[in-house]
mmCIF file of C-alpha atoms in Angstrom:
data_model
loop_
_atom_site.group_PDB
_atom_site.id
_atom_site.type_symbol
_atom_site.label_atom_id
_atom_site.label_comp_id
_atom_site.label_asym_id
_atom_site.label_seq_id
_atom_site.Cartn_x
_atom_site.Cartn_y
_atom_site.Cartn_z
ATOM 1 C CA UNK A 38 87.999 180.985 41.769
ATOM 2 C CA UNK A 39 90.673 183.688 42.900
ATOM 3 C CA UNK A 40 93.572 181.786 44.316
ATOM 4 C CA UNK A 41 96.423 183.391 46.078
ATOM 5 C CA UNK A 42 99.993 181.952 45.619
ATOM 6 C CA UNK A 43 102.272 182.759 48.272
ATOM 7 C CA UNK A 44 106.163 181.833 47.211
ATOM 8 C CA UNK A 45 109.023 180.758 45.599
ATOM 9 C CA UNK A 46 109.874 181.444 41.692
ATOM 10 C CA UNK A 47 113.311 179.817 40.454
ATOM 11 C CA UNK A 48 115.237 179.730 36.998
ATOM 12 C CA UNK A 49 116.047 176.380 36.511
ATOM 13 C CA UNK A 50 119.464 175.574 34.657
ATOM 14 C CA UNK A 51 119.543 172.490 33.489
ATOM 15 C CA UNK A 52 122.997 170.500 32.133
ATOM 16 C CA UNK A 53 122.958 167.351 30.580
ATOM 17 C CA UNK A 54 125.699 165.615 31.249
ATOM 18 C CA UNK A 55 127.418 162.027 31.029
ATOM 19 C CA UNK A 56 129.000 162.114 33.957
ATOM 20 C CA UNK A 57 129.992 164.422 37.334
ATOM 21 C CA UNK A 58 133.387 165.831 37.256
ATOM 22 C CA UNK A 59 135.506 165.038 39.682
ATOM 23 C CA UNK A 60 137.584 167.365 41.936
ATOM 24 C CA UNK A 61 139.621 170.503 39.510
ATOM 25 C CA UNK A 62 138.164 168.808 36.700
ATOM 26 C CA UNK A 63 136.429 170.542 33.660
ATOM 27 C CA UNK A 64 134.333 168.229 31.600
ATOM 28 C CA UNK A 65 132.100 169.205 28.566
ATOM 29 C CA UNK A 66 128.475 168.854 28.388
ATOM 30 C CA UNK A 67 126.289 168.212 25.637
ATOM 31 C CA UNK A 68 123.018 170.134 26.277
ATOM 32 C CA UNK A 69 121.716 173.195 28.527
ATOM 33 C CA UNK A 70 118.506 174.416 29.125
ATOM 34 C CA UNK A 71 116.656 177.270 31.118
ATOM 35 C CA UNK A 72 113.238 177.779 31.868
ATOM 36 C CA UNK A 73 111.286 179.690 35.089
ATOM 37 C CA UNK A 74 110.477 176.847 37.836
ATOM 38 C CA UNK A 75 110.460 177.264 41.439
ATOM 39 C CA UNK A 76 107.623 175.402 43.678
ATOM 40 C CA UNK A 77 105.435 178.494 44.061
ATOM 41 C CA UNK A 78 105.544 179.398 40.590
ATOM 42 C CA UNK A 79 104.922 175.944 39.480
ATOM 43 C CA UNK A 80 101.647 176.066 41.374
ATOM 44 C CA UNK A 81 100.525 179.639 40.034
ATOM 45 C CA UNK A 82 100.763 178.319 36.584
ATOM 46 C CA UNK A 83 99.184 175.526 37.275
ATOM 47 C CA UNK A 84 96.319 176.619 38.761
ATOM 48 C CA UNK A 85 96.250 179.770 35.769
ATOM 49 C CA UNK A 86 95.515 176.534 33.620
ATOM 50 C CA UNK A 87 93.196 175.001 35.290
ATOM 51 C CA UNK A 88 90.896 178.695 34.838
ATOM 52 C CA UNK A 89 91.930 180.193 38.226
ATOM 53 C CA UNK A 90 92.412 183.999 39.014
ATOM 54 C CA UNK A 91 95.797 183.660 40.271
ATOM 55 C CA UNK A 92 97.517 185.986 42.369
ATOM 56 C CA UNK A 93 100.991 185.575 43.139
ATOM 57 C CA UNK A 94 103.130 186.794 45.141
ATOM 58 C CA UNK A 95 106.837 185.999 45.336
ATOM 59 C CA UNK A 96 110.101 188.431 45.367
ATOM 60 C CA UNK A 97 112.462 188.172 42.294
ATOM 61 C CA UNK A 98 115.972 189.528 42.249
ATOM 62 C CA UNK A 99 117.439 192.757 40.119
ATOM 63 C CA UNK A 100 119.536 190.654 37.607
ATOM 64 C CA UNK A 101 118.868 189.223 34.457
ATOM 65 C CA UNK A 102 116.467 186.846 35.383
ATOM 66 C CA UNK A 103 113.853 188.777 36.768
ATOM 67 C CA UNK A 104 111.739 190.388 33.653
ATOM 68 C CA UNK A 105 112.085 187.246 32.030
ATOM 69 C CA UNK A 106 110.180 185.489 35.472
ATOM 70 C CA UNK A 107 107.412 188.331 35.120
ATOM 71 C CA UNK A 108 106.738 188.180 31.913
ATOM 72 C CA UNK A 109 106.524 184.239 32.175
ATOM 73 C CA UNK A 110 104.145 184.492 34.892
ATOM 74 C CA UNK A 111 102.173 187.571 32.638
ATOM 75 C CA UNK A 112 101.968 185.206 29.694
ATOM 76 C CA UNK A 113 100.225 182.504 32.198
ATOM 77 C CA UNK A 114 97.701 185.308 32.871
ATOM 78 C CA UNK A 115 99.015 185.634 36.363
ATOM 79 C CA UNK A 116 98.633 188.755 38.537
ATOM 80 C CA UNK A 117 102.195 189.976 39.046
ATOM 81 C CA UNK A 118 101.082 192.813 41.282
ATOM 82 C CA UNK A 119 103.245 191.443 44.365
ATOM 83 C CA UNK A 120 106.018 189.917 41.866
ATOM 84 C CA UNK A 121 108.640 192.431 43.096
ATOM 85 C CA UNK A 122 112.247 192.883 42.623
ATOM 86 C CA UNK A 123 114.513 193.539 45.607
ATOM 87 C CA UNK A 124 117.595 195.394 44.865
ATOM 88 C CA UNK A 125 121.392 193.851 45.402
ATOM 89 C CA UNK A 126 120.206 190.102 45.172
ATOM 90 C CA UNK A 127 120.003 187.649 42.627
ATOM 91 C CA UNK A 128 116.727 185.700 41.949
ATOM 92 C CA UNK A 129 116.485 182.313 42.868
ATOM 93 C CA UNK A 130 118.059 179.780 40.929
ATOM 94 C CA UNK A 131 118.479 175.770 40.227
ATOM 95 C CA UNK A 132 121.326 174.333 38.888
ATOM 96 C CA UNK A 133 120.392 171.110 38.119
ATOM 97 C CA UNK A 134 122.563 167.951 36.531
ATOM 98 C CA UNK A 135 120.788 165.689 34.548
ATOM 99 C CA UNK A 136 122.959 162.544 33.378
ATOM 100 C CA UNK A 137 122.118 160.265 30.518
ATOM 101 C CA UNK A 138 119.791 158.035 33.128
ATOM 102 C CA UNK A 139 117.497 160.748 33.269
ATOM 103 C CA UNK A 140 118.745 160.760 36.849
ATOM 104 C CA UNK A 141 119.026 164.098 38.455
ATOM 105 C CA UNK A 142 120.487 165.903 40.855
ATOM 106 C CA UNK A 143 119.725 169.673 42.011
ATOM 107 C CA UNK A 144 120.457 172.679 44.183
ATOM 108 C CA UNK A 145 118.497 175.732 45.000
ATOM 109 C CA UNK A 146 119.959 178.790 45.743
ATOM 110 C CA UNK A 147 116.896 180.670 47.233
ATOM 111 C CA UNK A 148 118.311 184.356 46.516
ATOM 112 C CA UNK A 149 115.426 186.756 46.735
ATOM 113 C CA UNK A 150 112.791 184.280 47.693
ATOM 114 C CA UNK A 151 114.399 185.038 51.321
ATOM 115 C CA UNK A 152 112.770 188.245 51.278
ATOM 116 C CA UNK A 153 109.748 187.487 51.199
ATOM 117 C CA UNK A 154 108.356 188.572 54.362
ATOM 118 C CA UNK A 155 104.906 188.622 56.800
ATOM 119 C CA UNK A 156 105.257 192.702 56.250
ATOM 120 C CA UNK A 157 104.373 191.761 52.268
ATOM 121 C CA UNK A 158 101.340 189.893 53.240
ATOM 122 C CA UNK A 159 100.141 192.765 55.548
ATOM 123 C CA UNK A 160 100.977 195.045 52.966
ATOM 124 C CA UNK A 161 98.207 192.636 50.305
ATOM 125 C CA UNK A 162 95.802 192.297 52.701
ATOM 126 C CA UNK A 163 93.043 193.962 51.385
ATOM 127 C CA UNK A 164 93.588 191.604 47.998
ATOM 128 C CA UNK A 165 94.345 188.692 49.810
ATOM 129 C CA UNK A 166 91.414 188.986 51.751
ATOM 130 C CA UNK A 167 89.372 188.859 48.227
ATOM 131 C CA UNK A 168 91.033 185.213 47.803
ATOM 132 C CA UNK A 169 89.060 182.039 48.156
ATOM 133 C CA UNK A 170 92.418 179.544 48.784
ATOM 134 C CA UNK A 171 96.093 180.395 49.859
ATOM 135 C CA UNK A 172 98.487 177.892 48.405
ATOM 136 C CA UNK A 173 101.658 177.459 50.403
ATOM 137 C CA UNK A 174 105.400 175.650 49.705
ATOM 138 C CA UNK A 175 108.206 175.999 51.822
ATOM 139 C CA UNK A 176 110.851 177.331 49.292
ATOM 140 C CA UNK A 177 110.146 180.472 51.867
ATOM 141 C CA UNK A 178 111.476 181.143 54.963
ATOM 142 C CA UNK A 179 108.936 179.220 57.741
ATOM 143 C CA UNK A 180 108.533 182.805 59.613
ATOM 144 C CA UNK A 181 106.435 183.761 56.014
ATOM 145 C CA UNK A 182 104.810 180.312 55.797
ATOM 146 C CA UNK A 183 103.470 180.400 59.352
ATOM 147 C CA UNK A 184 101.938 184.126 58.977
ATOM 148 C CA UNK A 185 100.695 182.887 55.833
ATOM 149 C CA UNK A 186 98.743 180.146 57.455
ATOM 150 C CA UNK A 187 97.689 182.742 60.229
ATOM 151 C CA UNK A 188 96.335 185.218 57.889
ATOM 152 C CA UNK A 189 94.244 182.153 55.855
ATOM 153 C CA UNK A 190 92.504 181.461 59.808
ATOM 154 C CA UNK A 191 92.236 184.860 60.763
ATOM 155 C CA UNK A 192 90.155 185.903 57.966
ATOM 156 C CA UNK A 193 88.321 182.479 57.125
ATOM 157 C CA UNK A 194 90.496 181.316 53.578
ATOM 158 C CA UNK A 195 91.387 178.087 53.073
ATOM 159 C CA UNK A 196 95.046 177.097 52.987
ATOM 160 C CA UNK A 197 97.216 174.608 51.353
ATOM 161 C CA UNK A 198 100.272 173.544 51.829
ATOM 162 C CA UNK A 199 102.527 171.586 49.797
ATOM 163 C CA UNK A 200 105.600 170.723 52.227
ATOM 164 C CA UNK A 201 108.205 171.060 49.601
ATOM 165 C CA UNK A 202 111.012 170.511 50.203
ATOM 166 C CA UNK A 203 110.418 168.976 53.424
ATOM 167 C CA UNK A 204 112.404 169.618 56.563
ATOM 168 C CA UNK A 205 111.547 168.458 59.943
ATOM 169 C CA UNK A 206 111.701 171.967 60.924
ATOM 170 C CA UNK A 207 108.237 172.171 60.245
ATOM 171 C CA UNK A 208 106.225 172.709 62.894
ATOM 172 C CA UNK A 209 103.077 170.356 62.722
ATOM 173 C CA UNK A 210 100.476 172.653 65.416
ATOM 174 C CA UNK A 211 100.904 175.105 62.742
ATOM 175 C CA UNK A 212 100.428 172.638 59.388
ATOM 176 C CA UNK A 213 96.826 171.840 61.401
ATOM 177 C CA UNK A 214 95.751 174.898 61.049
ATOM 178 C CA UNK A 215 95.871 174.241 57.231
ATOM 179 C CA UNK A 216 93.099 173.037 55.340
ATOM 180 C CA UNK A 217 95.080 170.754 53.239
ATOM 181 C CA UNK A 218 98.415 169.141 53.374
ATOM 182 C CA UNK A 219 99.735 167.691 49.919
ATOM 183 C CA UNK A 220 103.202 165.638 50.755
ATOM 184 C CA UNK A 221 104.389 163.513 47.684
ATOM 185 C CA UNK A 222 105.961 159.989 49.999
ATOM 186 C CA UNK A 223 109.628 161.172 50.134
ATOM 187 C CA UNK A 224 108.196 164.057 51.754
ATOM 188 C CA UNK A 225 105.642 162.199 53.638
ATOM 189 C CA UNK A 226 108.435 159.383 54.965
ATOM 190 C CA UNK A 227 110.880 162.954 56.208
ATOM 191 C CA UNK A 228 107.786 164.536 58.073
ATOM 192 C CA UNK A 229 106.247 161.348 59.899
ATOM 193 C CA UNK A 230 109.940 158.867 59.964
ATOM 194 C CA UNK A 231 107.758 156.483 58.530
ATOM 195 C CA UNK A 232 108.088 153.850 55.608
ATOM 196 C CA UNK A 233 106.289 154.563 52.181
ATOM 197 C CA UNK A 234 107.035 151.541 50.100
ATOM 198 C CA UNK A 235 103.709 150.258 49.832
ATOM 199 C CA UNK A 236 100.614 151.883 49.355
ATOM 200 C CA UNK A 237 99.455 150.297 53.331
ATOM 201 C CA UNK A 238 102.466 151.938 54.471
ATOM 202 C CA UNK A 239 101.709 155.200 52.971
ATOM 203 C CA UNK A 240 98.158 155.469 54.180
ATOM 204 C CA UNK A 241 99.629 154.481 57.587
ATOM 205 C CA UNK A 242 102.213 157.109 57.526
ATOM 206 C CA UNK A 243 99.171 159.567 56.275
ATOM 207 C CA UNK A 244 96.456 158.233 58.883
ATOM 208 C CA UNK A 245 99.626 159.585 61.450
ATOM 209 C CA UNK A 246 99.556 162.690 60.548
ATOM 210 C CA UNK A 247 95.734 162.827 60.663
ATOM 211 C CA UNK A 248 95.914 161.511 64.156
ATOM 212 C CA UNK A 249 98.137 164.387 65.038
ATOM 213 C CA UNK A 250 95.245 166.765 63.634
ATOM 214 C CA UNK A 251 96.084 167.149 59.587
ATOM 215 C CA UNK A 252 92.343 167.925 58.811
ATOM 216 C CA UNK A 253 93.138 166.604 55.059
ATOM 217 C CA UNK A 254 96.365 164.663 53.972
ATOM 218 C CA UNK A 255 96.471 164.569 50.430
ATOM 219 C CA UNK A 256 99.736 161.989 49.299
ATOM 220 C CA UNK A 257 100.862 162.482 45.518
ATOM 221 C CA UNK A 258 102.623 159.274 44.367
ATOM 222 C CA UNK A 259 103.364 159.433 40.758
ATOM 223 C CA UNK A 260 102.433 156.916 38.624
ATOM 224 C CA UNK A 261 100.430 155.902 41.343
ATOM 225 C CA UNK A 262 97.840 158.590 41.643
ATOM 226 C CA UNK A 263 96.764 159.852 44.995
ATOM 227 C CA UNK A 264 95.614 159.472 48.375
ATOM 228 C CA UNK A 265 93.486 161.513 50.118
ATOM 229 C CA UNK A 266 93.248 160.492 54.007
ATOM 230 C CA UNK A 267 91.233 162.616 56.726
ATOM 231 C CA UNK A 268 89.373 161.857 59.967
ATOM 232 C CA UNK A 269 86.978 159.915 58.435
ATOM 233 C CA UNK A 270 87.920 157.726 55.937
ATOM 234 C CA UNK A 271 90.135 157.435 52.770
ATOM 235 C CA UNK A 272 88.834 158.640 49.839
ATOM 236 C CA UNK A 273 89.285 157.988 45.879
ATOM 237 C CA UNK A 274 90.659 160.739 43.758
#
């Protein structure tokens, strides 16, 4: 199956630390780490193990970062054909603070991800057009997402979208035009301002979104498997 992966990449840089700083203060940590994340290229790899052709096609900066994000995505057996550099940005990076809970906290500095624009997916067309799924995240700007989802229903492709990281921004006419919509239940309670404590509460919040014409929620809960809601019924997974 050829999928097409329509994106973010990030470098994550992870410090493990005891505690926060405070304020002008300069603490020691007592690990680092860095390795090529980012919620687009987490589902291109993915997929690449699972046996799909993946396409992928994200924009990566003209620093340091960037071959090393290529060749990542080469040695996954990705097609980096649309992996392009833009000139006088960095890539897109995470710090991310990991204290001795395991407890984390993160930010994302999007970088050249911004520039990844509807002109790029013109420009694929004729290889996107080969694709039997577009997978979507929203580590993009919304303008890219929303021509992405066009492009899927203009030329019959599937299309699924992750809504990570969630923002209410969103606009739900155009996430029904999706084939598949795959919140975990933070970003599930964000989109519908419903609770997700429970497993009734999160098919609730899912059968909502349904209502509103999601063709197919699909809920990731962690230890706690998934849920897959659409018109019809709920179905195992």
């Amino acid at each position: 199956m050829k999928i097409a992966v329509i994106g973010s990449n990030m470098v994550d840089l992870t410090s493990y630390i005891t505690r926060m700083p405070v304020l002008g203060e300069t603490l020691e940590a007592p690990d680092f780490s860095m390795g090529c994340g980012g919620k687009g290229a987490n589902q291109a790899v993915a997929a690449a193990k699972y046996g799909a052709d993946v396409l992928m096609m994200t924009k990566v900066g003209d620093d340091v970062f960037a071959d090393n994000t290529i060749a990542n995505f080469k040695k996954a057996g990705i097609d980096t054909k649309y992996v392009q550099k833009v000139q006088g940005v960095s890539s897109g990076v995470a710090p991310i603070f990991v204290d001795k809970s395991g407890q984390n906290s993160i930010l994302i500095i999007k970088g050249a991800n911004k520039y990844l624009l509807p002109k790029d997916i013109d420009d694929a067309e004729e290889d996107l057009k080969n694709c039997q799924l577009i997978i979507l995240q929203l580590e993009i700007s919304l303008e890219t997402v929303y021509y992405a989802i066009d492009f899927g229903k203009r030329h019959g492709i599937p299309v699924l979208l992750n809504p990570a990281p969630a923002t209410k921004e969103l606009r739900i006419d155009k996430a029904c035009q999706c084939d598949f919509f795959m919140p975990n239940e933070t970003e599930l309670a964000i989109l519908t301002e419903m609770p997700v404590s429970t497993l009734d509460e999160v098919e609730a919040a899912a059968k909502s979104l349904v209502n509103r014409g999601l063709k197919n929620v699909i809920v990731t809960m962690g230890s706690h498997g998934s849920m897959w809601i659409d018109k019809e019924a709920k179905h195992p997974i």
